[in-house]
Structures are given as C-alpha cells and as structure tokens.
Amino acid sequence: MTFCELCKLHQAQWKTGYRLRSYVNQRRDTKKAGHAVVFMLQTPSKAKITVIGGGSFGTAMSKVFGMKGYQVCLLVRDPNIVSGINNDRRNPKYLREFALPECVTATSNTELALERTDLVVHALPVQVSREVLAKVSPFIPSGVPVLSTSKGLEVASHKFMFEILQETISTDGNRRPLAFLSGPSFAKEIMQELPTAVVIACEKLETAKQIANMLSSPTFKVFTTTDYIGVEVAGALKNIIAIAAGMAEGMGLGMNAIAGLVTRGCSEMRRVAEYLGGSPVTLSGLSGVGDTFLTCFGPLSRNRTVGYRLGKGERLDEILKTSQEVAEGVATAKAVVEWLPSILNTTYTRALVRFPILLSVAPILEGKLTPEEGMQQLMAMPPTVED
Ligand SMILES: NC(=O)c1ccc[n+]([C@@H]2O[C@H](COP(=O)([O-])OP(=O)(O)OC[C@H]3O[C@@H](n4cnc5c(N)ncnc54)[C@H](O)[C@@H]3O)[C@@H](O)[C@H]2O)c1
Ligand SMILES: O=P(O)(O)OC[C@H](O)CO
C-alpha cells in the first residue's frame, strides 16, 4: 500500500469514525470524562489535531501528525497558504519543496479549525502568541490539551509561554492541560523525515506520555518530563546563546572560543533554570544542551545566522529586513536584560558578572556595543570558580 492509499484509507475511516468521535466528545463535555479517555479511544484516523500557525514549525508538526494518520487542520491567516495546502498539498511560503500528507488541511476559520478537536498544537512566534491565543481560546473545547512549541520570553511582560498560556487558555474556567514540546528539531530536517528526538513536558506525566504516543514514529522519538520550567527556560535562553555563538563564528574567533562560549552559556542557562525551580537533568537533556548544540552549531539556525551576520559586520535592521522567518533570540535577549536582574533583585551591572553571555547579546543587537567590544568584555571578566 502506498502512502497516498494509506491516507485515503484514513480519510474513509475518519468519516466512519465520526460517530465514535462525537460520542467521545459528548462524553467529555457532559461527564467531564477528560482528555485521557479520548486519547485511549481514538485511533489516529479518528482524532483531529489543530495546529495554530502555518510557518516552518507548524508545517513540520502537521507533517509528523499527518504521517501518523491524524486529521490535521492548520489554522493560518494567509489565504494563499490555505489554498496551497488544500489544493497542492504544499505550504507555498514555508518549506514549499516538501509535500504534506493528504490528511493535512488548512483554514483561516478559527471555529472550523477548532471544532471537535482533540489536541491543539501552538506554533507561533512568542511575541504574537498572547494576542492569538486570547482570540482562539473560546473556541478550544473544554478539556482539550494545548501543546506549545514556541520558544522565547515575551518582551512586554517578561513571561514564558507557560505563563502566557496559563493567562490566556486556562482562565475561562475550562482548564485544559498545557504541554510543551522542545529539543533539537529543525523544521526542515523534520520535513525531510530525518531522525529527530524531542521532549514533551507536562505537569501531569500521563498527559505528556499520551501526546508522546500520538507523535512517536520511526523518525520522531519523543521523551517526556514533568519539568516544564526547565524545558521552557532552556528553549528560550538557548536562542540567545546561539546568537552569541554565531557572532563568534562570523568574527572568525575559532572553535576554542565558540566551544568555550557555548559551554559557559549552558552554565548560565542552567543556573537561571535552577533558580526558577527547573531541574539540572532537564538542562543537560534534549531541551537544554541538546537544543543549544543544534542551534549554536547547526547551519539551519535562524538565531545563529543573525549572530553570524552581526559578527561579519552587518547591522540588525539590515539582517531582519532580509529574513522572512522569526529569530526568537532577538526579542528574548532584549527581554532578558530587563527580566534577569529584576528576578535576582539586583542591577544589570551586578547581574552581568554572573550572566555575562545572556546579558551581553542585547546591547550588541541594539548597537550599544560592537561584537568585538562584547567579546573583549567577556574575556576581561574576573576569574571565577567554574560552576
Ligand atoms: N523552525 C524551526 O525549526 C523551529 C523548531 C522548533 C521550534 N520552533 C519555534 O516555533 C515557533 C514558530 O516558529 P516558526 O519557525 O514556525 O516561525 P516562522 O517564522 O517560520 O513562521 C511564523 C508564522 O507565524 C505567523 N504569524 C506571525 N504573526 C502572526 C499573527 N499576529 N497572527 C497569526 N499568525 C502570525 C506567520 O505568518 C508565520 O506563518 C518559534 O517560537 C520557534 O522558536 C521553530
Ligand atoms: O532556527 P532557530 O534558531 O529558530 O532554531 C530552531 C529550533 O529552536 C531548533 O530546535
């Protein structure tokens, strides 16, 4: 059986399975049976996944779920992406060279996208997430889990995705489980079906395991944890370290410098996570050093590329003008220079001694320091005990 035949079979099963799905949804609404029951009863062809965001990662997540036979509905605002996916089975704007399974469809209609959905996957840049989530929240059925894949810190509020989700999704009295996917996972390599390992964090391990089972495939390995704080902090901060690593490479500082920078960046990231209650085990795992290595050394990284071009002497506004995809580290670096000293109850200058990498990137992005001055500042820091 070819892959397309398998998709057609799944579509037929989807239609015949409609009654069971309605029954399960009804049960969930009336008896508050909870999402666990739905996951256990639903086979892939009968469950619906809604992916919010038709950029690179939303498209990649659609493919992973689609290849498992789920009915995937992408919620996007661009009508060209809707027609590209529905008519040509391709996202015309992001990763267009890769076809999507037939069970992946797209719409701009929020109500339709979220109607009778069994899982919501959020894949939008952090800075627009609050606004979009607040709008879609009333349409998410009660009890349905929301899986966030976004990595960063909101500039306006200094909040992570888990806080943004808590404030937008769970405030209407219908508590929905919140889960977080992170780890080394370039969208393009996922689309190429190259082996990828990620971690899903959720306060309830059982929910993380259920979502992990839905996503797991021979090319997509999913680990689980309850440490969503560690996963969230690492996912956001590794983007700043990647900008710094790219900058060092662009400046031609050599591998000694880059390896030293990345290692000390990981130490800073771990110390912030531990301060907030995250586990060092998480920080040495896929969402921590795993994703940091990928983003710092992987040529596909947008954050590393921004740093590389800065290191070559370009200005940030020039770089951003010529890039259509988001580099979350730019906004997160800006948020961190205000947020980190404030949570440590200290000044920027004092915090700089303990977190010189995380706190030096923003002034370079803003043009207050040159990359060379930033590096000199790092090298001039007083010797300390390695921690
Ligand atoms: N691309 C990857 O390899 C990758 C891997 C893991 C995690 N992530 C994370 O996923 C998140 C999304 O990244 P991406 O790579 O898909 O970004 P992207 O730049 O490829 O796409 C962003 C999408 O968001 C949409 N968008 C922007 N503003 C919007 C708004 N106000 N309302 C509705 N839609 C809006 C854009 O139209 C676009 O479709 C980021 O936090 C990123 O860190 C990305
Ligand atoms: O391309 P980047 O720098 O946004 O990194 C993408 C992902 O976070 C990699 O896991």
mmCIF file with all atom_site columns, N, CA, C and O in Angstrom, residues 92-113:
data_model
loop_
_atom_site.group_PDB
_atom_site.id
_atom_site.type_symbol
_atom_site.label_atom_id
_atom_site.label_alt_id
_atom_site.label_comp_id
_atom_site.label_asym_id
_atom_site.label_entity_id
_atom_site.label_seq_id
_atom_site.pdbx_PDB_ins_code
_atom_site.Cartn_x
_atom_site.Cartn_y
_atom_site.Cartn_z
_atom_site.occupancy
_atom_site.B_iso_or_equiv
_atom_site.pdbx_formal_charge
_atom_site.auth_seq_id
_atom_site.auth_comp_id
_atom_site.auth_asym_id
_atom_site.auth_atom_id
_atom_site.pdbx_PDB_model_num
ATOM 1  N N  . PRO A 1 92  ? 2.943   27.124 0.381  1.00 0.00 ? 92  PRO A N  1
ATOM 2  C CA . PRO A 1 92  ? 3.665   27.873 -0.659 1.00 0.00 ? 92  PRO A CA 1
ATOM 3  C C  . PRO A 1 92  ? 4.720   28.827 -0.112 1.00 0.00 ? 92  PRO A C  1
ATOM 4  O O  . PRO A 1 92  ? 5.593   29.278 -0.850 1.00 0.00 ? 92  PRO A O  1
ATOM 5  N N  . LYS A 1 93  ? 4.659   29.150 1.193  1.00 0.00 ? 93  LYS A N  1
ATOM 6  C CA . LYS A 1 93  ? 5.575   30.159 1.749  1.00 0.00 ? 93  LYS A CA 1
ATOM 7  C C  . LYS A 1 93  ? 6.707   29.546 2.574  1.00 0.00 ? 93  LYS A C  1
ATOM 8  O O  . LYS A 1 93  ? 7.802   30.093 2.628  1.00 0.00 ? 93  LYS A O  1
ATOM 9  N N  . TYR A 1 94  ? 6.426   28.451 3.235  1.00 0.00 ? 94  TYR A N  1
ATOM 10 C CA . TYR A 1 94  ? 7.440   27.851 4.118  1.00 0.00 ? 94  TYR A CA 1
ATOM 11 C C  . TYR A 1 94  ? 7.681   26.393 3.725  1.00 0.00 ? 94  TYR A C  1
ATOM 12 O O  . TYR A 1 94  ? 6.741   25.605 3.649  1.00 0.00 ? 94  TYR A O  1
ATOM 13 N N  . LEU A 1 95  ? 8.905   26.045 3.504  1.00 0.00 ? 95  LEU A N  1
ATOM 14 C CA . LEU A 1 95  ? 9.301   24.659 3.207  1.00 0.00 ? 95  LEU A CA 1
ATOM 15 C C  . LEU A 1 95  ? 8.477   24.088 2.048  1.00 0.00 ? 95  LEU A C  1
ATOM 16 O O  . LEU A 1 95  ? 8.006   22.952 2.108  1.00 0.00 ? 95  LEU A O  1
ATOM 17 N N  . ARG A 1 96  ? 8.306   24.881 1.020  1.00 0.00 ? 96  ARG A N  1
ATOM 18 C CA . ARG A 1 96  ? 7.424   24.516 -0.100 1.00 0.00 ? 96  ARG A CA 1
ATOM 19 C C  . ARG A 1 96  ? 7.911   23.319 -0.889 1.00 0.00 ? 96  ARG A C  1
ATOM 20 O O  . ARG A 1 96  ? 7.160   22.696 -1.642 1.00 0.00 ? 96  ARG A O  1
ATOM 21 N N  . GLU A 1 97  ? 9.186   22.980 -0.741 1.00 0.00 ? 97  GLU A N  1
ATOM 22 C CA . GLU A 1 97  ? 9.722   21.848 -1.503 1.00 0.00 ? 97  GLU A CA 1
ATOM 23 C C  . GLU A 1 97  ? 9.216   20.502 -1.000 1.00 0.00 ? 97  GLU A C  1
ATOM 24 O O  . GLU A 1 97  ? 9.429   19.480 -1.632 1.00 0.00 ? 97  GLU A O  1
ATOM 25 N N  . PHE A 1 98  ? 8.525   20.514 0.169  1.00 0.00 ? 98  PHE A N  1
ATOM 26 C CA . PHE A 1 98  ? 8.074   19.250 0.752  1.00 0.00 ? 98  PHE A CA 1
ATOM 27 C C  . PHE A 1 98  ? 6.554   19.119 0.688  1.00 0.00 ? 98  PHE A C  1
ATOM 28 O O  . PHE A 1 98  ? 5.831   20.039 1.097  1.00 0.00 ? 98  PHE A O  1
ATOM 29 N N  . ALA A 1 99  ? 6.079   17.956 0.218  1.00 0.00 ? 99  ALA A N  1
ATOM 30 C CA . ALA A 1 99  ? 4.632   17.700 0.154  1.00 0.00 ? 99  ALA A CA 1
ATOM 31 C C  . ALA A 1 99  ? 4.123   17.286 1.526  1.00 0.00 ? 99  ALA A C  1
ATOM 32 O O  . ALA A 1 99  ? 4.869   16.727 2.336  1.00 0.00 ? 99  ALA A O  1
ATOM 33 N N  . LEU A 1 100 ? 2.854   17.592 1.774  1.00 0.00 ? 100 LEU A N  1
ATOM 34 C CA . LEU A 1 100 ? 2.219   17.207 3.040  1.00 0.00 ? 100 LEU A CA 1
ATOM 35 C C  . LEU A 1 100 ? 1.268   16.034 2.788  1.00 0.00 ? 100 LEU A C  1
ATOM 36 O O  . LEU A 1 100 ? 0.711   15.909 1.693  1.00 0.00 ? 100 LEU A O  1
ATOM 37 N N  . PRO A 1 101 ? 1.036   15.185 3.791  1.00 0.00 ? 101 PRO A N  1
ATOM 38 C CA . PRO A 1 101 ? 0.079   14.090 3.620  1.00 0.00 ? 101 PRO A CA 1
ATOM 39 C C  . PRO A 1 101 ? -1.322  14.631 3.306  1.00 0.00 ? 101 PRO A C  1
ATOM 40 O O  . PRO A 1 101 ? -1.653  15.760 3.677  1.00 0.00 ? 101 PRO A O  1
ATOM 41 N N  . GLU A 1 102 ? -2.132  13.812 2.650  1.00 0.00 ? 102 GLU A N  1
ATOM 42 C CA . GLU A 1 102 ? -3.479  14.272 2.241  1.00 0.00 ? 102 GLU A CA 1
ATOM 43 C C  . GLU A 1 102 ? -4.390  14.586 3.409  1.00 0.00 ? 102 GLU A C  1
ATOM 44 O O  . GLU A 1 102 ? -5.354  15.326 3.263  1.00 0.00 ? 102 GLU A O  1
ATOM 45 N N  . CYS A 1 103 ? -4.127  13.988 4.563  1.00 0.00 ? 103 CYS A N  1
ATOM 46 C CA . CYS A 1 103 ? -4.999  14.244 5.715  1.00 0.00 ? 103 CYS A CA 1
ATOM 47 C C  . CYS A 1 103 ? -4.681  15.586 6.388  1.00 0.00 ? 103 CYS A C  1
ATOM 48 O O  . CYS A 1 103 ? -5.276  15.925 7.407  1.00 0.00 ? 103 CYS A O  1
ATOM 49 N N  . VAL A 1 104 ? -3.753  16.366 5.818  1.00 0.00 ? 104 VAL A N  1
ATOM 50 C CA . VAL A 1 104 ? -3.477  17.714 6.342  1.00 0.00 ? 104 VAL A CA 1
ATOM 51 C C  . VAL A 1 104 ? -4.274  18.726 5.518  1.00 0.00 ? 104 VAL A C  1
ATOM 52 O O  . VAL A 1 104 ? -4.133  18.792 4.304  1.00 0.00 ? 104 VAL A O  1
ATOM 53 N N  . THR A 1 105 ? -5.119  19.506 6.201  1.00 0.00 ? 105 THR A N  1
ATOM 54 C CA . THR A 1 105 ? -5.867  20.561 5.518  1.00 0.00 ? 105 THR A CA 1
ATOM 55 C C  . THR A 1 105 ? -5.594  21.888 6.231  1.00 0.00 ? 105 THR A C  1
ATOM 56 O O  . THR A 1 105 ? -5.009  21.890 7.323  1.00 0.00 ? 105 THR A O  1
ATOM 57 N N  . ALA A 1 106 ? -6.044  22.998 5.619  1.00 0.00 ? 106 ALA A N  1
ATOM 58 C CA . ALA A 1 106 ? -5.819  24.306 6.253  1.00 0.00 ? 106 ALA A CA 1
ATOM 59 C C  . ALA A 1 106 ? -7.073  25.161 6.154  1.00 0.00 ? 106 ALA A C  1
ATOM 60 O O  . ALA A 1 106 ? -7.901  24.968 5.256  1.00 0.00 ? 106 ALA A O  1
ATOM 61 N N  . THR A 1 107 ? -7.219  26.084 7.081  1.00 0.00 ? 107 THR A N  1
ATOM 62 C CA . THR A 1 107 ? -8.339  27.021 7.071  1.00 0.00 ? 107 THR A CA 1
ATOM 63 C C  . THR A 1 107 ? -7.937  28.304 7.799  1.00 0.00 ? 107 THR A C  1
ATOM 64 O O  . THR A 1 107 ? -7.008  28.289 8.616  1.00 0.00 ? 107 THR A O  1
ATOM 65 N N  . SER A 1 108 ? -8.659  29.394 7.500  1.00 0.00 ? 108 SER A N  1
ATOM 66 C CA . SER A 1 108 ? -8.473  30.630 8.272  1.00 0.00 ? 108 SER A CA 1
ATOM 67 C C  . SER A 1 108 ? -9.622  30.827 9.239  1.00 0.00 ? 108 SER A C  1
ATOM 68 O O  . SER A 1 108 ? -9.693  31.851 9.923  1.00 0.00 ? 108 SER A O  1
ATOM 69 N N  . ASN A 1 109 ? -10.531 29.858 9.259  1.00 0.00 ? 109 ASN A N  1
ATOM 70 C CA . ASN A 1 109 ? -11.718 29.953 10.103 1.00 0.00 ? 109 ASN A CA 1
ATOM 71 C C  . ASN A 1 109 ? -11.443 29.291 11.467 1.00 0.00 ? 109 ASN A C  1
ATOM 72 O O  . ASN A 1 109 ? -11.341 28.063 11.567 1.00 0.00 ? 109 ASN A O  1
ATOM 73 N N  . THR A 1 110 ? -11.328 30.133 12.482 1.00 0.00 ? 110 THR A N  1
ATOM 74 C CA . THR A 1 110 ? -10.941 29.623 13.814 1.00 0.00 ? 110 THR A CA 1
ATOM 75 C C  . THR A 1 110 ? -11.936 28.588 14.339 1.00 0.00 ? 110 THR A C  1
ATOM 76 O O  . THR A 1 110 ? -11.532 27.540 14.859 1.00 0.00 ? 110 THR A O  1
ATOM 77 N N  . GLU A 1 111 ? -13.229 28.893 14.180 1.00 0.00 ? 111 GLU A N  1
ATOM 78 C CA . GLU A 1 111 ? -14.257 27.992 14.719 1.00 0.00 ? 111 GLU A CA 1
ATOM 79 C C  . GLU A 1 111 ? -14.170 26.616 14.061 1.00 0.00 ? 111 GLU A C  1
ATOM 80 O O  . GLU A 1 111 ? -14.183 25.583 14.741 1.00 0.00 ? 111 GLU A O  1
ATOM 81 N N  . LEU A 1 112 ? -14.024 26.626 12.746 1.00 0.00 ? 112 LEU A N  1
ATOM 82 C CA . LEU A 1 112 ? -13.939 25.372 11.987 1.00 0.00 ? 112 LEU A CA 1
ATOM 83 C C  . LEU A 1 112 ? -12.678 24.597 12.385 1.00 0.00 ? 112 LEU A C  1
ATOM 84 O O  . LEU A 1 112 ? -12.710 23.379 12.578 1.00 0.00 ? 112 LEU A O  1
ATOM 85 N N  . ALA A 1 113 ? -11.574 25.319 12.510 1.00 0.00 ? 113 ALA A N  1
ATOM 86 C CA . ALA A 1 113 ? -10.303 24.660 12.825 1.00 0.00 ? 113 ALA A CA 1
ATOM 87 C C  . ALA A 1 113 ? -10.351 23.966 14.185 1.00 0.00 ? 113 ALA A C  1
ATOM 88 O O  . ALA A 1 113 ? -9.763  22.902 14.373 1.00 0.00 ? 113 ALA A O  1
#
